[in-house]
């Protein structure tokens, strides 16, 4: 049971959504945009968030966009993770989304919710960080588009900003990719480390969650068949400047070790794929 | 733009019957189903989306009703365990003894029903992916998996 009341708004347009947000905020009602609502409900139940109003975005057409048009993939913020996985529209994103929470909850969690939530892992962000994706944001100033890393690797969303949709070029959904999630015990759980890799133009693009307090993109690495994967993985991970998480779920040394070994195995696989291609 | 504040009368379509309920916007679907509609087959466990005992179908997809506001369900078709009486999936659970204490059973049956509706011939990976959404502390997992296979044959 949620032990307090809030108001519920169901806007039909982006403009209505941002206008009501501004009004409610001015009134001191601490509004929250509401997509799947899984995080808001579970946190409200224990009073970790106490919004005076929620603004449900599931009726706004732009937030429900989903498909491919002119070689661009568009995914609205209110599209569920389960739908993304089932569609196969962006296989790497589908894999990442398919390992967040469990299958039933994936029917409720939305892409926008996973990106904007307070849980630090944001695993659906990883494929977007390495695919030159852009995000469309609505605020009181109107609509704007920005590169995903600029918004999510910087200061994050500003108060009142609503994620409307994500877009990327279709070519990134067709690259060779890897997704590996390592959790401490169960298959379902928060990651020790989750690694997403795209091989684009013979360059390995890597993003990681669980290692630090926010997802991050590692340095790009050209895939040279003569490179020693152990050395490459070690260098890639040792160059991370952000503090590595060190807690009961995994020490910093353990997380680093797991990541190095995971990246090493991915490089080995990618080199094999390349070798097979040449031989074929 | 729809705005709801305080107590409101809303219409919910549950098991193909439209029912009126008086809810606050912050009322959770699981509680409304149990406390206002008397559909106590839907259990409440963790209230955190972890255990799956409150699973219902919303437009034929499984949803943990502890993680859904009742007002979100307006305009959607809700199916609870009471709506699956004497169906192949229920009979398969009985035939395979796919429960011990039975508390988790409604949630598992709802997930299995949706699984088979969406994947009429699921492979083992798909079955496990869907069933991992629910917990059974009596550990009847093997029997539950057999019940899914049986339900597939009974359909």
XYZ file of C-alpha atoms in Angstrom:
435
model
C 0.000 0.000 0.000
C 1.189 3.503 -0.761
C 0.560 5.308 2.534
C -0.203 8.735 1.101
C -2.291 10.332 -1.623
C -1.181 11.890 -4.860
C -2.924 13.277 -7.895
C -2.849 11.443 -11.200
C -2.604 13.275 -14.524
C -2.870 11.627 -17.929
C -1.864 14.229 -20.545
C -2.573 13.729 -24.230
C 0.300 15.866 -25.501
C 3.878 16.767 -24.614
C 2.873 20.385 -24.163
C 0.177 19.454 -21.647
C 2.657 17.258 -19.791
C 5.341 19.919 -19.432
C 2.820 22.658 -18.601
C 1.212 20.685 -15.810
C 4.655 19.732 -14.520
C 5.661 23.382 -14.267
C 2.378 24.348 -12.593
C 2.578 21.543 -10.043
C 6.205 22.294 -9.320
C 5.422 25.958 -8.710
C 2.728 24.828 -6.273
C 5.335 22.765 -4.415
C 3.676 19.456 -5.288
C 6.896 17.615 -6.278
C 5.461 16.031 -9.432
C 7.060 13.020 -11.088
C 6.721 11.843 -14.653
C 5.316 8.338 -14.593
C 6.038 5.647 -17.208
C 5.912 2.041 -16.028
C 5.902 3.257 -12.447
C 7.733 0.253 -10.990
C 10.386 2.308 -9.232
C 7.994 5.071 -8.165
C 5.508 2.597 -6.652
C 8.094 0.508 -4.815
C 9.819 3.602 -3.442
C 6.550 5.370 -2.561
C 5.435 2.318 -0.583
C 8.303 2.899 1.850
C 8.101 6.695 1.576
C 11.423 7.053 -0.218
C 9.626 9.273 -2.718
C 6.506 11.246 -1.847
C 5.230 12.956 -4.992
C 2.156 15.145 -4.696
C 1.267 14.224 -8.259
C 2.302 11.806 -10.980
C 2.079 12.621 -14.676
C 1.509 9.448 -16.664
C 3.124 9.721 -20.109
C 1.588 6.557 -21.588
C -0.983 8.414 -23.674
C 1.436 10.808 -25.382
C 1.913 9.671 -29.007
C 5.602 10.705 -29.242
C 6.427 8.666 -26.139
C 4.880 5.592 -27.770
C 6.729 5.830 -31.091
C 8.432 2.593 -32.001
C 9.833 1.541 -35.332
C 12.233 2.094 -38.212
C 11.858 4.978 -40.618
C 14.422 6.165 -43.192
C 17.178 4.051 -41.663
C 16.510 5.505 -38.235
C 15.267 3.548 -35.273
C 12.993 5.415 -32.883
C 11.995 4.112 -29.471
C 9.590 6.129 -27.346
C 10.184 6.565 -23.641
C 6.961 4.735 -22.776
C 7.843 1.595 -24.755
C 8.345 -1.346 -22.409
C 11.571 -3.314 -22.151
C 9.708 -6.528 -22.985
C 8.439 -5.004 -26.218
C 11.933 -3.886 -27.202
C 13.353 -7.352 -26.543
C 10.553 -9.172 -28.361
C 10.772 -6.900 -31.408
C 14.446 -7.514 -32.171
C 14.615 -3.930 -33.443
C 18.009 -3.343 -31.798
C 19.296 -6.752 -30.680
C 21.945 -5.438 -28.283
C 19.412 -3.217 -26.537
C 17.022 -6.175 -26.462
C 19.622 -8.292 -24.672
C 20.408 -5.570 -22.147
C 16.715 -4.885 -21.530
C 16.034 -8.604 -21.214
C 18.333 -8.867 -18.197
C 16.837 -5.996 -16.215
C 14.662 -7.233 -13.330
C 12.588 -10.196 -14.548
C 10.414 -10.924 -17.547
C 7.104 -9.932 -15.958
C 8.507 -6.664 -14.634
C 9.981 -5.988 -18.086
C 6.366 -5.838 -19.290
C 6.000 -2.739 -17.111
C 9.412 -1.036 -17.007
C 9.769 1.461 -19.818
C 12.912 2.570 -21.607
C 12.468 6.105 -20.287
C 11.975 4.818 -16.762
C 15.136 2.735 -16.841
C 17.138 5.682 -18.143
C 15.684 8.260 -15.765
C 15.303 6.178 -12.605
C 17.395 6.465 -9.486
C 18.753 2.896 -9.545
C 22.350 3.385 -10.615
C 22.739 0.606 -13.183
C 20.632 1.959 -16.090
C 21.584 -1.114 -18.135
C 19.496 -0.056 -21.127
C 21.749 2.980 -21.428
C 24.810 0.904 -22.361
C 23.817 0.096 -25.974
C 22.764 3.713 -26.449
C 26.120 5.048 -25.232
C 27.972 3.121 -27.946
C 25.604 3.596 -30.881
C 25.699 7.380 -31.376
C 22.106 7.556 -30.128
C 20.345 10.810 -29.493
C 17.635 11.613 -26.997
C 14.660 13.899 -27.472
C 13.745 15.835 -24.343
C 10.690 17.917 -23.525
C 10.801 20.709 -20.972
C 9.126 24.026 -20.321
C 11.421 25.523 -22.992
C 10.105 23.065 -25.563
C 11.564 20.112 -27.396
C 15.283 19.556 -27.869
C 17.512 16.767 -29.120
C 20.924 15.915 -27.683
C 23.478 13.117 -27.914
C 22.798 10.433 -25.292
C 26.263 10.689 -23.657
C 25.881 14.439 -23.281
C 22.706 14.013 -21.251
C 23.341 10.843 -19.304
C 27.093 10.909 -18.770
C 27.032 14.500 -17.661
C 24.792 15.955 -15.020
C 21.792 13.834 -15.982
C 18.305 15.146 -16.608
C 17.443 18.599 -15.372
C 14.324 19.041 -13.194
C 11.225 18.998 -15.369
C 12.910 17.369 -18.333
C 10.987 14.473 -19.826
C 12.606 11.839 -22.004
C 10.397 11.633 -25.084
C 12.224 9.181 -27.313
C 15.575 7.776 -28.357
C 16.775 7.547 -31.923
C 19.760 6.031 -33.666
C 20.876 4.977 -37.091
C 19.797 1.491 -38.090
C 23.375 0.547 -39.062
C 24.334 0.341 -35.375
C 21.661 -2.277 -34.796
C 23.294 -4.434 -37.470
C 26.863 -4.456 -36.089
C 28.381 -7.469 -34.325
C 27.647 -7.139 -30.621
C 28.148 -8.709 -27.222
C 26.233 -8.418 -23.988
C 27.507 -10.078 -20.836
C 26.025 -9.554 -17.400
C 27.811 -10.939 -14.369
C 25.830 -10.967 -11.141
C 26.985 -12.219 -7.788
C 24.655 -15.199 -7.317
C 21.358 -15.345 -9.179
C 20.638 -14.703 -12.832
C 18.142 -12.056 -11.751
C 19.825 -9.355 -9.746
C 21.872 -6.223 -9.955
C 25.112 -6.576 -11.896
C 28.609 -6.919 -10.588
C 29.400 -5.769 -14.071
C 27.393 -5.641 -17.282
C 29.348 -5.161 -20.490
C 27.960 -4.164 -23.879
C 30.190 -4.130 -26.955
C 29.545 -3.062 -30.531
C 32.074 -3.627 -33.289
C 31.674 -0.720 -35.686
C 34.116 0.051 -38.483
C 36.562 -2.422 -36.945
C 36.574 -0.465 -33.705
C 35.380 -2.012 -30.480
C 33.031 0.269 -28.581
C 32.457 -0.769 -24.980
C 30.119 0.419 -22.234
C 29.975 -0.874 -18.689
C 27.508 -0.773 -15.808
C 27.959 -1.868 -12.195
C 31.635 -0.984 -12.059
C 31.230 2.633 -11.003
C 28.298 4.578 -9.616
C 27.119 5.335 -13.151
C 27.345 3.593 -16.531
C 30.358 4.603 -18.561
C 31.816 4.168 -22.018
C 35.363 2.892 -22.139
C 37.960 4.018 -24.668
C 37.382 2.805 -28.215
C 39.842 0.167 -29.373
C 40.723 -0.773 -32.961
C 40.474 -4.522 -33.328
C 43.922 -5.633 -34.415
C 44.250 -9.388 -35.007
C 47.779 -9.356 -33.610
C 46.849 -7.657 -30.352
C 47.123 -9.723 -27.211
C 43.565 -9.695 -25.794
C 44.774 -10.033 -22.197
C 46.997 -6.960 -22.500
C 44.337 -4.998 -24.336
C 41.620 -5.790 -21.782
C 43.951 -4.985 -18.903
C 44.880 -1.616 -20.429
C 41.291 -0.766 -21.257
C 40.055 -1.393 -17.726
C 43.095 0.007 -15.879
C 42.618 3.312 -17.693
C 39.251 3.932 -16.072
C 39.679 7.015 -13.919
C 36.338 6.942 -12.061
C 36.250 5.303 -8.607
C 35.401 1.602 -8.755
C 32.569 0.476 -6.449
C 33.756 -1.389 -3.399
C 30.913 -2.870 -1.342
C 29.350 -6.068 -0.007
C 28.249 -7.094 -3.497
C 31.797 -7.041 -4.776
C 35.115 -5.466 -3.873
C 36.740 -3.045 -6.296
C 39.466 -5.595 -7.032
C 36.918 -8.335 -7.708
C 34.807 -6.160 -10.004
C 37.931 -5.075 -11.889
C 39.095 -8.682 -12.238
C 35.683 -9.807 -13.520
C 35.564 -6.946 -16.006
C 39.048 -7.600 -17.358
C 38.309 -11.295 -17.864
C 34.936 -10.496 -19.475
C 36.418 -7.942 -21.880
C 39.248 -10.330 -22.661
C 36.798 -13.078 -23.638
C 34.819 -10.662 -25.811
C 37.963 -9.506 -27.662
C 38.898 -13.144 -28.263
C 35.433 -13.871 -29.692
C 35.501 -10.750 -31.876
C 38.903 -11.688 -33.273
C 37.550 -15.139 -34.060
C 34.524 -13.654 -35.831
C 36.874 -11.500 -37.908
C 39.126 -14.463 -38.701
C 36.120 -16.571 -39.758
C 34.942 -13.762 -42.005
C 38.329 -13.562 -43.732
C 38.456 -17.328 -44.197
C 34.901 -17.510 -45.519
C -6.234 15.719 -19.970
C -7.572 13.304 -17.389
C -6.988 14.375 -13.790
C -7.830 12.225 -10.789
C -7.632 13.431 -7.220
C -9.018 11.964 -3.990
C -11.524 9.130 -4.251
C -12.859 8.435 -7.740
C -15.222 5.896 -9.216
C -13.489 4.092 -12.061
C -14.536 1.179 -14.226
C -12.312 -1.877 -14.452
C -12.913 -4.756 -16.813
C -11.962 -7.857 -14.857
C -12.459 -11.371 -16.210
C -14.697 -9.893 -18.926
C -17.017 -8.180 -16.445
C -16.986 -4.396 -16.047
C -16.970 -3.447 -12.361
C -17.033 -0.069 -10.637
C -14.612 0.641 -7.819
C -13.842 3.684 -5.684
C -10.108 4.292 -5.638
C -7.470 6.850 -4.770
C -4.885 7.427 -7.540
C -2.266 5.876 -5.251
C -4.230 2.646 -4.748
C -2.442 -0.418 -6.035
C -4.280 -2.759 -8.391
C -3.587 -5.853 -6.250
C -5.331 -4.322 -3.241
C -8.295 -3.104 -5.261
C -8.805 -6.552 -6.777
C -8.710 -8.196 -3.366
C -10.355 -5.651 -1.094
C -12.990 -4.148 -3.346
C -13.759 -6.883 -5.832
C -13.223 -9.863 -3.518
C -10.835 -11.501 -5.980
C -8.587 -12.930 -3.286
C -6.976 -15.477 -5.581
C -4.495 -12.723 -6.372
C -2.108 -12.865 -3.427
C 0.022 -10.131 -1.921
C 3.559 -11.061 -0.950
C 6.587 -8.821 -1.177
C 4.714 -5.765 -2.562
C 7.975 -4.960 -4.300
C 7.712 -6.768 -7.620
C 10.028 -9.573 -6.582
C 7.895 -12.616 -5.713
C 5.237 -12.624 -8.438
C 2.323 -13.915 -6.319
C 0.208 -10.915 -7.340
C 0.644 -11.531 -11.084
C -2.444 -10.870 -13.204
C -2.823 -10.479 -16.943
C -3.344 -7.050 -18.426
C -4.330 -7.315 -22.075
C -3.005 -10.865 -21.974
C 0.459 -9.904 -20.705
C 1.663 -10.722 -17.195
C 1.898 -7.800 -14.813
C 2.740 -7.754 -11.124
C -0.331 -6.033 -9.763
C 1.590 -4.700 -6.750
C 3.491 -2.522 -9.246
C 0.463 -1.117 -11.033
C -1.878 1.647 -9.962
C -5.536 0.703 -10.250
C -6.158 3.857 -12.287
C -3.641 2.653 -14.891
C -5.820 -0.377 -15.554
C -8.767 1.643 -16.878
C -9.435 0.707 -20.492
C -7.486 -2.551 -20.276
C -8.714 -6.114 -19.852
C -7.592 -7.649 -16.571
C -7.577 -11.393 -16.020
C -7.147 -12.845 -12.539
C -6.778 -16.438 -11.428
C -10.580 -16.557 -10.920
C -10.906 -16.067 -14.669
C -8.907 -19.200 -15.433
C -11.091 -21.747 -13.703
C -11.072 -25.155 -15.365
C -8.634 -24.133 -18.071
C -5.894 -26.404 -19.447
C -3.192 -24.577 -17.519
C -5.037 -24.979 -14.195
C -5.723 -28.653 -14.902
C -2.080 -29.217 -15.840
C -0.941 -27.813 -12.484
C -3.300 -30.211 -10.690
C -2.261 -33.198 -12.772
C 1.466 -32.542 -12.289
C 1.159 -31.609 -8.586
C 2.882 -28.376 -9.465
C 2.404 -26.825 -6.037
C 2.895 -27.577 -2.376
C 1.577 -24.821 -0.098
C -0.151 -23.179 -3.060
C 0.497 -19.550 -2.169
C 2.556 -18.846 -5.274
C 0.349 -20.960 -7.564
C -2.022 -18.249 -8.859
C 0.939 -16.128 -9.962
C 2.628 -19.037 -11.693
C -0.594 -20.039 -13.457
C -1.081 -16.498 -14.751
C 2.470 -16.382 -16.131
C 2.085 -19.823 -17.724
C -1.196 -18.820 -19.335
C 0.357 -15.724 -20.885
C 3.475 -17.622 -21.893
C 1.459 -20.199 -23.807
C -0.797 -17.593 -25.369
C 2.221 -15.679 -26.650
C 4.500 -18.666 -27.339
C 2.341 -21.704 -28.127
C 5.407 -23.953 -28.379
C 8.028 -22.391 -26.090
C 11.559 -23.741 -25.864
C 13.161 -24.397 -22.468
C 14.965 -21.046 -22.463
C 11.720 -19.130 -22.991
C 9.921 -21.132 -20.317
C 12.693 -20.471 -17.815
C 12.899 -16.778 -18.696
C 9.195 -16.308 -18.035
C 9.037 -18.489 -14.921
C 12.011 -16.727 -13.342
C 9.601 -13.880 -12.623
C 8.018 -15.910 -9.820
C 9.307 -17.435 -6.603
C 8.181 -20.707 -5.028
C 9.633 -21.178 -1.553
C 8.478 -24.812 -1.595
C 10.713 -25.206 -4.663
C 8.196 -26.912 -6.944
C 9.994 -25.537 -9.977
C 10.508 -28.850 -11.754
C 6.825 -29.793 -11.422
C 5.799 -26.317 -12.570
C 7.965 -26.700 -15.658
C 6.329 -30.067 -16.348
C 2.906 -28.464 -15.906
C 3.759 -25.912 -18.590
C 4.621 -28.728 -20.982
C 1.420 -30.549 -20.035
C -0.676 -27.412 -20.497
C 0.834 -26.968 -23.933
C -0.360 -30.464 -24.886
C -3.815 -29.970 -23.349
C -4.562 -26.820 -25.339
